[in-house]
Amino acid sequence: MLMGKRAWITLDSREAYSDRGFTVVENQVARPDGAVAPYGVVHALPGTSVVVLSSSLEVTLVRQYRYPLDRYTWELPGGGVEENETPLCGVQRELWEETGITARRWMPLGDVVHVNSSISTQTSFAFLAWDLVGRSGPKDEMEISDIQLVTIEAAIEMAERGVISDALSQIALLRAYNVIRDANWRDTVFAK
């Protein structure tokens, strides 16, 4: 809190809507300027994203339809964490469902991510996975329409151009790139 500023004060709260994985709460708040106004907050289960790295330093992208945007988007594999799962278990399950891939090696990519903290309390987690097994395609073809392998540099460029517009995918790619571009890490991980 800033010194000398009044805090936001919640005067009233009610659940406006609830669905599998998220709840919308409508709050009445007293803002720091003294005005009273509604403020909606989305409480959602955690999300995950994974940079799946092949031995040739290519990453796996999935193309899927996003109903709120009414379009297909390119993203990293990932999704929601169920109530009784850890983020790692959730992202491993999502990777298998979306691509048919499993990985023997996993690394968390930094601390928790809040993708849109102005309206949501959702926490998200990014991972790097390598030492891959399988590739039979998506287990749920209603969700995933295509899978593509691109270099990490091409994926970063796609994010910069907005082709990959999903914020968690962009953050995971940038964090993974910082790890992957370290030659010592690559030589250790992919030593023959």
mmCIF file of C-alpha atoms in Angstrom:
data_model
loop_
_atom_site.group_PDB
_atom_site.id
_atom_site.type_symbol
_atom_site.label_atom_id
_atom_site.label_comp_id
_atom_site.label_asym_id
_atom_site.label_seq_id
_atom_site.Cartn_x
_atom_site.Cartn_y
_atom_site.Cartn_z
ATOM 1 C CA MET A 1 0.000 0.000 0.000
ATOM 2 C CA LEU A 2 1.252 3.473 -0.834
ATOM 3 C CA MET A 3 1.964 5.702 2.139
ATOM 4 C CA GLY A 4 -0.811 8.205 2.810
ATOM 5 C CA LYS A 5 -3.276 6.508 0.439
ATOM 6 C CA ARG A 6 -6.500 4.867 1.536
ATOM 7 C CA ALA A 7 -6.863 1.184 0.780
ATOM 8 C CA TRP A 8 -9.594 -0.397 -1.323
ATOM 9 C CA ILE A 9 -12.336 -1.563 1.069
ATOM 10 C CA THR A 10 -14.771 -4.363 0.229
ATOM 11 C CA LEU A 11 -18.250 -3.364 1.394
ATOM 12 C CA ASP A 12 -20.203 -6.343 0.067
ATOM 13 C CA SER A 13 -19.608 -9.483 -2.023
ATOM 14 C CA ARG A 14 -21.841 -11.950 -3.797
ATOM 15 C CA GLU A 15 -21.225 -14.871 -6.116
ATOM 16 C CA ALA A 16 -22.556 -13.790 -9.495
ATOM 17 C CA TYR A 17 -21.717 -16.947 -11.448
ATOM 18 C CA SER A 18 -19.956 -20.251 -10.954
ATOM 19 C CA ASP A 19 -18.900 -22.895 -13.449
ATOM 20 C CA ARG A 20 -16.437 -25.772 -13.541
ATOM 21 C CA GLY A 21 -13.094 -24.232 -12.671
ATOM 22 C CA PHE A 22 -14.039 -20.626 -11.970
ATOM 23 C CA THR A 23 -16.323 -18.298 -10.014
ATOM 24 C CA VAL A 24 -17.201 -14.675 -10.692
ATOM 25 C CA VAL A 25 -17.690 -12.559 -7.565
ATOM 26 C CA GLU A 26 -19.296 -9.143 -7.713
ATOM 27 C CA ASN A 27 -17.958 -6.839 -5.018
ATOM 28 C CA GLN A 28 -19.047 -3.386 -3.945
ATOM 29 C CA VAL A 29 -15.892 -1.506 -3.046
ATOM 30 C CA ALA A 30 -14.925 1.847 -1.630
ATOM 31 C CA ARG A 31 -12.070 2.996 -3.836
ATOM 32 C CA PRO A 32 -9.094 5.003 -2.522
ATOM 33 C CA ASP A 33 -10.728 8.172 -3.900
ATOM 34 C CA GLY A 34 -13.783 7.489 -1.698
ATOM 35 C CA ALA A 35 -16.146 6.515 -4.530
ATOM 36 C CA VAL A 36 -18.221 3.343 -4.158
ATOM 37 C CA ALA A 37 -18.336 1.130 -7.249
ATOM 38 C CA PRO A 38 -18.834 -2.479 -8.371
ATOM 39 C CA TYR A 39 -15.728 -4.569 -9.003
ATOM 40 C CA GLY A 40 -15.961 -8.051 -10.508
ATOM 41 C CA VAL A 41 -13.276 -10.620 -9.720
ATOM 42 C CA VAL A 42 -12.774 -14.018 -11.357
ATOM 43 C CA HIS A 43 -11.499 -16.784 -9.066
ATOM 44 C CA ALA A 44 -10.175 -19.650 -11.212
ATOM 45 C CA LEU A 45 -8.296 -22.889 -10.745
ATOM 46 C CA PRO A 46 -4.569 -22.560 -11.508
ATOM 47 C CA GLY A 47 -3.357 -22.687 -15.091
ATOM 48 C CA THR A 48 -0.234 -24.200 -16.631
ATOM 49 C CA SER A 49 1.873 -23.925 -19.748
ATOM 50 C CA VAL A 50 4.845 -26.011 -20.864
ATOM 51 C CA VAL A 51 7.707 -25.432 -23.285
ATOM 52 C CA VAL A 52 8.221 -28.920 -24.716
ATOM 53 C CA LEU A 53 11.817 -29.038 -25.964
ATOM 54 C CA SER A 54 13.024 -31.648 -28.432
ATOM 55 C CA SER A 55 16.662 -32.723 -28.680
ATOM 56 C CA SER A 56 16.916 -30.524 -31.808
ATOM 57 C CA LEU A 57 15.797 -27.505 -29.707
ATOM 58 C CA GLU A 58 12.348 -27.315 -31.274
ATOM 59 C CA VAL A 59 9.265 -26.525 -29.205
ATOM 60 C CA THR A 60 5.770 -27.932 -29.580
ATOM 61 C CA LEU A 61 2.895 -25.552 -30.310
ATOM 62 C CA VAL A 62 -0.791 -26.467 -30.333
ATOM 63 C CA ARG A 63 -3.525 -24.744 -32.301
ATOM 64 C CA GLN A 64 -6.864 -24.632 -30.592
ATOM 65 C CA TYR A 65 -10.174 -22.847 -30.803
ATOM 66 C CA ARG A 66 -10.747 -20.251 -28.062
ATOM 67 C CA TYR A 67 -14.438 -19.543 -27.671
ATOM 68 C CA PRO A 68 -14.100 -16.120 -25.944
ATOM 69 C CA LEU A 69 -11.985 -14.893 -28.890
ATOM 70 C CA ASP A 70 -14.001 -16.811 -31.512
ATOM 71 C CA ARG A 71 -10.820 -17.866 -33.276
ATOM 72 C CA TYR A 72 -8.022 -20.414 -33.333
ATOM 73 C CA THR A 73 -4.818 -19.532 -31.507
ATOM 74 C CA TRP A 74 -1.301 -20.965 -31.392
ATOM 75 C CA GLU A 75 -0.183 -21.666 -27.837
ATOM 76 C CA LEU A 76 2.075 -23.868 -25.800
ATOM 77 C CA PRO A 77 0.437 -27.028 -24.433
ATOM 78 C CA GLY A 78 -1.156 -26.497 -21.055
ATOM 79 C CA GLY A 79 -4.409 -25.917 -19.289
ATOM 80 C CA GLY A 80 -6.078 -26.068 -15.925
ATOM 81 C CA VAL A 81 -4.963 -27.763 -12.743
ATOM 82 C CA GLU A 82 -7.717 -29.872 -11.180
ATOM 83 C CA GLU A 83 -8.526 -29.423 -7.481
ATOM 84 C CA ASN A 84 -6.528 -32.444 -6.282
ATOM 85 C CA GLU A 85 -3.527 -31.982 -8.587
ATOM 86 C CA THR A 86 -0.217 -30.234 -8.197
ATOM 87 C CA PRO A 87 0.690 -27.830 -11.008
ATOM 88 C CA LEU A 88 3.265 -30.356 -12.276
ATOM 89 C CA CYS A 89 0.720 -33.205 -12.355
ATOM 90 C CA GLY A 90 -1.783 -30.920 -14.090
ATOM 91 C CA VAL A 91 0.621 -29.837 -16.812
ATOM 92 C CA GLN A 92 1.802 -33.420 -17.355
ATOM 93 C CA ARG A 93 -1.813 -34.525 -17.826
ATOM 94 C CA GLU A 94 -2.562 -31.614 -20.159
ATOM 95 C CA LEU A 95 0.558 -32.326 -22.243
ATOM 96 C CA TRP A 96 -0.498 -35.955 -22.725
ATOM 97 C CA GLU A 97 -4.103 -35.014 -23.563
ATOM 98 C CA GLU A 98 -3.115 -32.316 -26.049
ATOM 99 C CA THR A 99 -0.135 -33.954 -27.785
ATOM 100 C CA GLY A 100 0.325 -37.578 -26.719
ATOM 101 C CA ILE A 101 3.779 -36.588 -25.404
ATOM 102 C CA THR A 102 5.262 -37.391 -22.021
ATOM 103 C CA ALA A 103 8.574 -36.074 -20.753
ATOM 104 C CA ARG A 104 11.089 -37.638 -18.392
ATOM 105 C CA ARG A 105 12.596 -34.297 -17.311
ATOM 106 C CA TRP A 106 10.794 -31.226 -15.984
ATOM 107 C CA MET A 107 11.883 -27.837 -14.704
ATOM 108 C CA PRO A 108 9.680 -25.094 -13.255
ATOM 109 C CA LEU A 109 10.257 -21.789 -15.041
ATOM 110 C CA GLY A 110 10.326 -19.297 -12.204
ATOM 111 C CA ASP A 111 7.687 -18.191 -9.778
ATOM 112 C CA VAL A 112 3.930 -18.104 -10.148
ATOM 113 C CA VAL A 113 2.455 -15.930 -12.905
ATOM 114 C CA HIS A 114 -0.640 -13.741 -12.573
ATOM 115 C CA VAL A 115 -1.739 -13.284 -16.178
ATOM 116 C CA ASN A 116 -4.457 -10.687 -15.526
ATOM 117 C CA SER A 117 -4.322 -9.518 -11.910
ATOM 118 C CA SER A 118 -6.695 -6.613 -12.547
ATOM 119 C CA ILE A 119 -9.697 -8.957 -12.783
ATOM 120 C CA SER A 120 -8.516 -12.433 -11.719
ATOM 121 C CA THR A 121 -6.873 -14.172 -8.770
ATOM 122 C CA GLN A 122 -5.795 -17.087 -10.984
ATOM 123 C CA THR A 123 -2.247 -18.277 -10.474
ATOM 124 C CA SER A 124 -0.416 -19.890 -13.375
ATOM 125 C CA PHE A 125 2.724 -21.966 -13.644
ATOM 126 C CA ALA A 126 5.235 -22.365 -16.471
ATOM 127 C CA PHE A 127 7.444 -25.406 -17.044
ATOM 128 C CA LEU A 128 10.173 -26.642 -19.363
ATOM 129 C CA ALA A 129 10.048 -30.321 -20.366
ATOM 130 C CA TRP A 130 12.561 -32.426 -22.305
ATOM 131 C CA ASP A 131 13.679 -36.038 -22.762
ATOM 132 C CA LEU A 132 10.444 -36.684 -24.631
ATOM 133 C CA VAL A 133 8.501 -39.885 -25.254
ATOM 134 C CA GLY A 134 5.615 -40.364 -27.693
ATOM 135 C CA ARG A 135 3.790 -38.171 -30.150
ATOM 136 C CA SER A 136 0.547 -39.706 -31.207
ATOM 137 C CA GLY A 137 -1.380 -36.465 -31.529
ATOM 138 C CA PRO A 138 -4.130 -34.944 -29.435
ATOM 139 C CA LYS A 139 -6.334 -37.181 -27.325
ATOM 140 C CA ASP A 140 -9.142 -34.606 -27.588
ATOM 141 C CA GLU A 141 -9.495 -33.468 -31.187
ATOM 142 C CA MET A 142 -12.372 -31.168 -30.241
ATOM 143 C CA GLU A 143 -9.847 -29.032 -28.363
ATOM 144 C CA ILE A 144 -6.644 -29.261 -30.465
ATOM 145 C CA SER A 145 -6.791 -28.814 -34.240
ATOM 146 C CA ASP A 146 -3.081 -28.944 -35.086
ATOM 147 C CA ILE A 147 0.374 -29.481 -33.588
ATOM 148 C CA GLN A 148 3.489 -27.769 -34.918
ATOM 149 C CA LEU A 149 7.216 -27.973 -34.109
ATOM 150 C CA VAL A 150 9.217 -24.744 -34.424
ATOM 151 C CA THR A 151 12.571 -23.541 -33.172
ATOM 152 C CA ILE A 152 12.554 -21.631 -29.906
ATOM 153 C CA GLU A 153 13.629 -18.531 -31.843
ATOM 154 C CA ALA A 154 10.694 -18.917 -34.252
ATOM 155 C CA ALA A 155 8.304 -19.304 -31.317
ATOM 156 C CA ILE A 156 9.684 -16.140 -29.688
ATOM 157 C CA GLU A 157 9.246 -14.314 -33.008
ATOM 158 C CA MET A 158 5.648 -15.609 -33.254
ATOM 159 C CA ALA A 159 5.003 -14.225 -29.772
ATOM 160 C CA GLU A 160 6.529 -10.866 -30.687
ATOM 161 C CA ARG A 161 4.287 -10.630 -33.783
ATOM 162 C CA GLY A 162 1.178 -11.645 -31.813
ATOM 163 C CA VAL A 163 0.746 -14.968 -33.614
ATOM 164 C CA ILE A 164 1.127 -16.478 -30.152
ATOM 165 C CA SER A 165 -1.044 -14.058 -28.182
ATOM 166 C CA ASP A 166 -1.643 -16.147 -25.050
ATOM 167 C CA ALA A 167 0.150 -14.315 -22.226
ATOM 168 C CA LEU A 168 1.184 -17.425 -20.267
ATOM 169 C CA SER A 169 2.641 -18.971 -23.438
ATOM 170 C CA GLN A 170 4.603 -15.781 -24.099
ATOM 171 C CA ILE A 171 5.957 -15.664 -20.534
ATOM 172 C CA ALA A 172 6.898 -19.357 -20.577
ATOM 173 C CA LEU A 173 8.702 -18.962 -23.918
ATOM 174 C CA LEU A 174 10.739 -16.002 -22.673
ATOM 175 C CA ARG A 175 11.659 -17.753 -19.438
ATOM 176 C CA ALA A 176 12.574 -20.962 -21.274
ATOM 177 C CA TYR A 177 14.664 -19.065 -23.810
ATOM 178 C CA ASN A 178 16.777 -17.665 -20.974
ATOM 179 C CA VAL A 179 17.484 -21.238 -19.849
ATOM 180 C CA ILE A 180 17.929 -22.776 -23.310
ATOM 181 C CA ARG A 181 20.370 -20.189 -24.648
ATOM 182 C CA ASP A 182 22.851 -21.139 -21.898
ATOM 183 C CA ALA A 183 25.274 -23.417 -23.790
ATOM 184 C CA ASN A 184 26.402 -25.123 -20.569
ATOM 185 C CA TRP A 185 22.812 -26.092 -19.776
ATOM 186 C CA ARG A 186 22.218 -27.384 -23.329
ATOM 187 C CA ASP A 187 25.487 -29.346 -23.344
ATOM 188 C CA THR A 188 24.675 -30.935 -19.984
ATOM 189 C CA VAL A 189 21.058 -31.782 -20.851
ATOM 190 C CA PHE A 190 21.665 -33.050 -24.373
ATOM 191 C CA ALA A 191 25.075 -34.689 -23.823
ATOM 192 C CA LYS A 192 25.330 -37.846 -25.904
#
